[in-house]
mmCIF file of C-alpha atoms in Angstrom:
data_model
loop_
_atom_site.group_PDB
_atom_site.id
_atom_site.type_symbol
_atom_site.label_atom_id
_atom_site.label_comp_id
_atom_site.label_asym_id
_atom_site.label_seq_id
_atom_site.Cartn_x
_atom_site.Cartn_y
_atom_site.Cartn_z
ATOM 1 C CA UNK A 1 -0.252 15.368 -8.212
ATOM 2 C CA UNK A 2 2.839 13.280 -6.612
ATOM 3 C CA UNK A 3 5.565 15.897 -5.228
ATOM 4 C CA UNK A 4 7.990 13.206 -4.819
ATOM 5 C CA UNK A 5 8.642 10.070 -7.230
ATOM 6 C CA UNK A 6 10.372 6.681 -6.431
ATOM 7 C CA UNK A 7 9.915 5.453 -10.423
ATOM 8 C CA UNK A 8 11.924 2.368 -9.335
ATOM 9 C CA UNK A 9 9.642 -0.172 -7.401
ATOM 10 C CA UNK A 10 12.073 -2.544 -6.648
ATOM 11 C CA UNK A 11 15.935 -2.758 -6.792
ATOM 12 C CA UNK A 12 18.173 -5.730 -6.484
ATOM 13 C CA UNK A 13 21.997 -5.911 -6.138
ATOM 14 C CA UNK A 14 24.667 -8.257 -5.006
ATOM 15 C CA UNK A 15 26.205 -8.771 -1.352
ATOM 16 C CA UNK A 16 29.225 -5.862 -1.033
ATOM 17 C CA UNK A 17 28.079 -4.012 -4.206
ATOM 18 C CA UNK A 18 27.014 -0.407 -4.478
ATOM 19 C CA UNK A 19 22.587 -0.244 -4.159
ATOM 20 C CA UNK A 20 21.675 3.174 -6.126
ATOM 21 C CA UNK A 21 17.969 4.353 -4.778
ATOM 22 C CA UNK A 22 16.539 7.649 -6.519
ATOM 23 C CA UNK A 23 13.850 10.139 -6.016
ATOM 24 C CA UNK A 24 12.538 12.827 -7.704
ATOM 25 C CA UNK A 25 10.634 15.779 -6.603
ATOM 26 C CA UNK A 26 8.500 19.137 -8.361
ATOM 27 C CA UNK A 27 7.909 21.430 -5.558
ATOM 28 C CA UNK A 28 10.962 23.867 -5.350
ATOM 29 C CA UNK A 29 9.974 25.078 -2.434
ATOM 30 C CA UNK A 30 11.789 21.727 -0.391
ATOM 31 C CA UNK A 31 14.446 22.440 1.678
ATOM 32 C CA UNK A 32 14.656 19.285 3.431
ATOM 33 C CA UNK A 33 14.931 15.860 2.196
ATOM 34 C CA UNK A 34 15.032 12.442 4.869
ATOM 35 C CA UNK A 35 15.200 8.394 3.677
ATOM 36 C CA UNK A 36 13.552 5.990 5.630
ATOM 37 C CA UNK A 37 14.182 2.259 5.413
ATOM 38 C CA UNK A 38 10.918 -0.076 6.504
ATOM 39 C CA UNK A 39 10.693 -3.546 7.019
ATOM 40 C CA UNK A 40 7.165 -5.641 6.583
ATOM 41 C CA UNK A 41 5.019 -4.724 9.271
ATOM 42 C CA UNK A 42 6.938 -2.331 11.340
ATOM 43 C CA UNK A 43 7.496 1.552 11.422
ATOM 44 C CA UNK A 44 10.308 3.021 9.447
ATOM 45 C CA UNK A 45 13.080 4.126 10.641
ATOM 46 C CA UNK A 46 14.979 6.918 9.749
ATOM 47 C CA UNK A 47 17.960 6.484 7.764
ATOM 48 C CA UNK A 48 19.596 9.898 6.815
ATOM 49 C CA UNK A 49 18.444 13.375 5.583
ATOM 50 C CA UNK A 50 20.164 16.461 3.649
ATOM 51 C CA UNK A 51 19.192 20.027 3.817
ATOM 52 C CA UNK A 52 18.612 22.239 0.253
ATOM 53 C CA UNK A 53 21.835 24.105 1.297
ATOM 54 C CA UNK A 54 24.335 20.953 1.122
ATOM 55 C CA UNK A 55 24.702 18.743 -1.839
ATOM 56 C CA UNK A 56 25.931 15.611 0.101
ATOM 57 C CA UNK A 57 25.710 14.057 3.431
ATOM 58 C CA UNK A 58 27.240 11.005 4.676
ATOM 59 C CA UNK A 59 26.734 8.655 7.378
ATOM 60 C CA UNK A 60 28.436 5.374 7.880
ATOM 61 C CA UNK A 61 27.562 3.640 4.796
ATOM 62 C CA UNK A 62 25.041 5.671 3.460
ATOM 63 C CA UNK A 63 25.545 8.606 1.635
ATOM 64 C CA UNK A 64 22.768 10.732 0.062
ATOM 65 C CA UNK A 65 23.324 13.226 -2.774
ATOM 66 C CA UNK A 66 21.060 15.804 -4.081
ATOM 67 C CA UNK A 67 20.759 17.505 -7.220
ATOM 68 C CA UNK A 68 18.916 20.678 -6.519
ATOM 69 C CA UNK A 69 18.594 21.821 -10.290
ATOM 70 C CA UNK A 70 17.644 18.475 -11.316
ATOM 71 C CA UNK A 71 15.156 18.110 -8.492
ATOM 72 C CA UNK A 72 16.745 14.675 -7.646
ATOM 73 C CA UNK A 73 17.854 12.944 -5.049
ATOM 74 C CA UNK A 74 19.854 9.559 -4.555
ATOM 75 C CA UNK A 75 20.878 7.162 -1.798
ATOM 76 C CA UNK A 76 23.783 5.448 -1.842
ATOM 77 C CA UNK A 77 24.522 2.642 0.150
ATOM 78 C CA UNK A 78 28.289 0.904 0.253
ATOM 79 C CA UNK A 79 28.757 -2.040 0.869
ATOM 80 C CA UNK A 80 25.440 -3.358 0.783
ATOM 81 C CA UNK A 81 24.501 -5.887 3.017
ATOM 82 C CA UNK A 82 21.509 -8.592 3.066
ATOM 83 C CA UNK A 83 20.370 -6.445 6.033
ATOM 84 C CA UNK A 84 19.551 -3.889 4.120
ATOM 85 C CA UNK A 85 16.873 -5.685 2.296
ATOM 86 C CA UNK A 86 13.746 -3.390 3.347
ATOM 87 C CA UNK A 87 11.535 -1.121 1.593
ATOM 88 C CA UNK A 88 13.027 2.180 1.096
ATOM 89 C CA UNK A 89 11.481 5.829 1.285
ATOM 90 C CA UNK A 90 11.940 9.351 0.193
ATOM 91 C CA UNK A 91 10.235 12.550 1.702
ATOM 92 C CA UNK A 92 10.706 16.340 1.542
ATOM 93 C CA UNK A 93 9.701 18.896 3.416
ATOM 94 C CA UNK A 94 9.151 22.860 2.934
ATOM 95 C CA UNK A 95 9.944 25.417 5.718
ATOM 96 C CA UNK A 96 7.152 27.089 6.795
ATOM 97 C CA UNK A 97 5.229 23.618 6.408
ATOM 98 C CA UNK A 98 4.290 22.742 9.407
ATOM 99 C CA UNK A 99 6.969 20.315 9.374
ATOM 100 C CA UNK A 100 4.610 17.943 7.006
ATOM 101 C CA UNK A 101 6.783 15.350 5.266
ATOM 102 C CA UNK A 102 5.415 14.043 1.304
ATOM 103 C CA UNK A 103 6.710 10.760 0.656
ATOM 104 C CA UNK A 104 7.289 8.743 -2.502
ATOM 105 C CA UNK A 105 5.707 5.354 -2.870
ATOM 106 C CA UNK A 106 9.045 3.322 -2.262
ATOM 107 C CA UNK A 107 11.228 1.117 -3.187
ATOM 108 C CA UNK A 108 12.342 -2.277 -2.510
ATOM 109 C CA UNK A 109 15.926 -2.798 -2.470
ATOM 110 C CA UNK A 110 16.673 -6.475 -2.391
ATOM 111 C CA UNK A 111 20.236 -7.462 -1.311
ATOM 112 C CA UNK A 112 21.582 -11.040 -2.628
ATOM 113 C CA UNK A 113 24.147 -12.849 -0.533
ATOM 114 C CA UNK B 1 13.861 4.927 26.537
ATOM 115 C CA UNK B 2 12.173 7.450 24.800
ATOM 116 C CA UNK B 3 10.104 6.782 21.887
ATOM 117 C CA UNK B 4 6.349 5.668 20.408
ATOM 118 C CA UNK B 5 3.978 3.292 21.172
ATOM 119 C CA UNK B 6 1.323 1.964 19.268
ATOM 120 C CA UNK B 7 -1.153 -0.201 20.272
ATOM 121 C CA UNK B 8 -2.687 -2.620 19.759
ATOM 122 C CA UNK B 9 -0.399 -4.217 16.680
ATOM 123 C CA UNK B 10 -2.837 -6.100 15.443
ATOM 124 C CA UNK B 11 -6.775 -5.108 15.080
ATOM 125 C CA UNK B 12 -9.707 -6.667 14.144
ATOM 126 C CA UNK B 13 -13.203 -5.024 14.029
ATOM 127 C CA UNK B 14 -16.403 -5.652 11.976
ATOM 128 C CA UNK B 15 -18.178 -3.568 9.166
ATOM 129 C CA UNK B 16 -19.985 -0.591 10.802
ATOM 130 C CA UNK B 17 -18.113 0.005 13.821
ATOM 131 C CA UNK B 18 -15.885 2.517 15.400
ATOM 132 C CA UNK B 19 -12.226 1.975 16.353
ATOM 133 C CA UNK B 20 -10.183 4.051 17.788
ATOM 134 C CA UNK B 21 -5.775 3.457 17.567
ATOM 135 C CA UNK B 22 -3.476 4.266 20.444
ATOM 136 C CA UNK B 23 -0.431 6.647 19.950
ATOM 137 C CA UNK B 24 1.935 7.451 22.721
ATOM 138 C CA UNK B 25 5.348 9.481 22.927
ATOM 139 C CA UNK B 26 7.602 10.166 25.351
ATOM 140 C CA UNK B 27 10.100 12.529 23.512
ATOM 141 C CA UNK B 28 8.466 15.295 24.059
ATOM 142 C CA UNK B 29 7.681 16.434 20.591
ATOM 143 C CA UNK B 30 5.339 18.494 19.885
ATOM 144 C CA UNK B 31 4.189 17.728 16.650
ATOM 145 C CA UNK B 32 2.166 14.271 16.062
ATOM 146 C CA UNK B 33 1.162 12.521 12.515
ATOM 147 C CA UNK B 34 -1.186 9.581 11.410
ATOM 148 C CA UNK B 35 -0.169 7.760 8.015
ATOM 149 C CA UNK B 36 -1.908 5.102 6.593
ATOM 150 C CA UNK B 37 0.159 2.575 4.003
ATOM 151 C CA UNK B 38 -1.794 0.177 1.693
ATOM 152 C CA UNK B 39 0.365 -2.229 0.026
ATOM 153 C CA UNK B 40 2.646 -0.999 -2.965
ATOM 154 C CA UNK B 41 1.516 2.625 -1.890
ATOM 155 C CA UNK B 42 3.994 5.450 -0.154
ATOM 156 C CA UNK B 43 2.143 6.821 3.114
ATOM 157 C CA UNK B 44 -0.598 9.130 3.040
ATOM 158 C CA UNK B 45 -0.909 11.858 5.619
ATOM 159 C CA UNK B 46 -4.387 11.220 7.268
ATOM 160 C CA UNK B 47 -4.384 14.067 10.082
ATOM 161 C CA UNK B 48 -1.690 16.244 12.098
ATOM 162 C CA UNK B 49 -1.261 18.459 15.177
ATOM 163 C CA UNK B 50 1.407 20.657 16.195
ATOM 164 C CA UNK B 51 -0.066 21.415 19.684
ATOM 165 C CA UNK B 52 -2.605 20.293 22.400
ATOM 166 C CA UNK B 53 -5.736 20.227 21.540
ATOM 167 C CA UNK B 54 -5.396 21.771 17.433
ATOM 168 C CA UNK B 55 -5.053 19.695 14.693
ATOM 169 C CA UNK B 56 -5.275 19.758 11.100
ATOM 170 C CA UNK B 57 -6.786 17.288 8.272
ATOM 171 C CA UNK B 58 -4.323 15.838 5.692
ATOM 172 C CA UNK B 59 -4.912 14.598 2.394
ATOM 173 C CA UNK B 60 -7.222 11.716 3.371
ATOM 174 C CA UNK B 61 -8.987 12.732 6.109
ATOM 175 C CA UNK B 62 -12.248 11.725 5.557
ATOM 176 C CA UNK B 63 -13.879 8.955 7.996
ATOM 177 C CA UNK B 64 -11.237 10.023 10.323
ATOM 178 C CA UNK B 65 -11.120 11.374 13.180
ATOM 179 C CA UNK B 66 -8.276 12.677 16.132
ATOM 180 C CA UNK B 67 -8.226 14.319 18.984
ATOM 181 C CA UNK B 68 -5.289 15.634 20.996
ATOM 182 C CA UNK B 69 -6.101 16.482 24.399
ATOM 183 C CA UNK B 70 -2.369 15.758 25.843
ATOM 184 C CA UNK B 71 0.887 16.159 24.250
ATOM 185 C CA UNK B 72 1.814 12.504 24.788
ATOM 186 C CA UNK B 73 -0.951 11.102 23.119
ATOM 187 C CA UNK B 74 -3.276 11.248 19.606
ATOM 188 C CA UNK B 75 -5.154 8.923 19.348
ATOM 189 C CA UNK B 76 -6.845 7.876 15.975
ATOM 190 C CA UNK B 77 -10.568 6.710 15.355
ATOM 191 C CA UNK B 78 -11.444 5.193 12.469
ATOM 192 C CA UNK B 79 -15.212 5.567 11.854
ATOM 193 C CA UNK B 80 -17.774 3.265 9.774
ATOM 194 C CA UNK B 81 -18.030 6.218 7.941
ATOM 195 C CA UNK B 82 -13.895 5.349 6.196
ATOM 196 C CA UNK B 83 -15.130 3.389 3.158
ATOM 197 C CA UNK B 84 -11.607 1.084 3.043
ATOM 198 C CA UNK B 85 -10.201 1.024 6.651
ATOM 199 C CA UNK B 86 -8.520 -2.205 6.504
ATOM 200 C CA UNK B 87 -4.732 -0.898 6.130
ATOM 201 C CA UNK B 88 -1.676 -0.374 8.149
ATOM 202 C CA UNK B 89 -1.931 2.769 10.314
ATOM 203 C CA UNK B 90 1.703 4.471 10.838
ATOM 204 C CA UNK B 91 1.991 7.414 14.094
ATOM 205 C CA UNK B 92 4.964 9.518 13.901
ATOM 206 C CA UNK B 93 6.323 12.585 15.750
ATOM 207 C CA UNK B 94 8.800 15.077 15.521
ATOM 208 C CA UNK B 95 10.243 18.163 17.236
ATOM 209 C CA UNK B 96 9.208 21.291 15.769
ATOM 210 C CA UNK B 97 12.652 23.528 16.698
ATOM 211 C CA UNK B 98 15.994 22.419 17.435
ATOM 212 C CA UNK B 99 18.455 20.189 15.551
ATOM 213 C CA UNK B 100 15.809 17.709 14.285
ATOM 214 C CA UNK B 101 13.308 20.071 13.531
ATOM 215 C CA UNK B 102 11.658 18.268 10.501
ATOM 216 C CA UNK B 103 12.502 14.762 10.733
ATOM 217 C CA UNK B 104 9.713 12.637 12.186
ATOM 218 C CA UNK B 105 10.059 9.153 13.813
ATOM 219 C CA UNK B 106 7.465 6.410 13.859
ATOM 220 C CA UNK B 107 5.981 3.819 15.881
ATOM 221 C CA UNK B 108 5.550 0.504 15.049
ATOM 222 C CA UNK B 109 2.212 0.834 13.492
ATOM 223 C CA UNK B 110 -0.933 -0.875 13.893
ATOM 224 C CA UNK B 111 -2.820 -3.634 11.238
ATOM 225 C CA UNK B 112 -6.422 -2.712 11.212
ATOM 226 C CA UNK B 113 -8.734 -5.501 9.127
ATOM 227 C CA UNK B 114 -12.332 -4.708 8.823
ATOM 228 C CA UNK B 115 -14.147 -8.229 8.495
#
């Protein structure tokens, strides 16, 4: 049973254009909501998260939105940059949850100069 | 600089033996993970601990093993009896109060192949 869905495996966009990246989650019991960007090999790194009582959060050039009644999620990222090539996660946790974090399966964004 | 160390980044060990990965931070958390990624897969939640010396199985526990006997450190064995060990082993931590409560950061994981 996967709590949180990345249906896209792999995203590519132009140099300076918008990169879209979605998730979806089931449990309604997640209040909190983090992207993490990972390169071959290393750790990821966290990129920006949202709480269940906002619908938006920006930072820099990433923006996530989510969509409580939907159950969706979305990272925006404006301009994109060949940088941000990198293999891009979801995760959501519940309060009370011992601050475990269920991820998606990812996806890679690919970012063409 | 505060952050976490894993070591060693790469790992070789034959069929049938023990191994056990390194996991250090310095940012005082109290809450450490293990993850383990296989390729085209999200990361799986192998075991967790929120304090010294307690800690909890995750969803793949099995021929796993942890201990955490300092805050600092939780350390990871991976026994001969984990029937597909070769993967890349993730440790993350994260503060359990306080403005990041929730969001964990990682360490630069570890390879493990099983020959």
């Amino acid at each position: 049973d996967q709590q949180v869905k990345q249906n896209s495996p792999s995203l590519s966009v132009q140099e300076g254009r918008i990169s879209i990246l979605n998730c979806d989650y089931t449990n309604s019991m997640f209040d909190y909501f983090l992207w993490y960007k990972k390169y071959p090999a290393e750790g990821p790194t966290f990129l920006i998260s949202i709480s269940s009582i906002k619908d938006k959060n920006e930072d820099g050039r990433f923006t996530v939105f989510l969509n409580k009644s939907a159950k969706h999620l979305s990272l925006h990222i404006v301009p994109s940059q060949p940088g941000d090539s990198a293999v891009y996660f979801c995760a959501a946790s519940a309060t009370g949850n011992t601050g475990k974090l269920i991820f998606g399966q990812g996806t890679t964004l690919q970012v063409k100069p | 600089d505060g952050g976490i160390t894993q070591s060693p980044k790469y790992l070789f060990r034959k069929e049938g033996q023990n191994v056990t990965l390194s996991c250090e931070q310095n940012l005082n958390h109290d809450a450490m993970y293990w993850y383990r990624q296989d390729p085209g897969q999200g990361l799986r939640l192998i075991y967790y601990s929120q304090i010294v010396n307690d800690f909890q199985k995750g969803d793949i526990a099995e021929g796993y093993s942890v201990s955490r006997e300092k805050k600092e450190s939780f350390p990871l064995t991976v026994t001969s009896a984990q029937k597909n060990p070769t993967a890349f082993y993730l440790c993350a931590s994260s503060a359990l109060a306080g403005a990041r409560f929730g969001t964990q950061y990682f360490g630069p994981g570890t390879r493990l192949t099983v020959l």
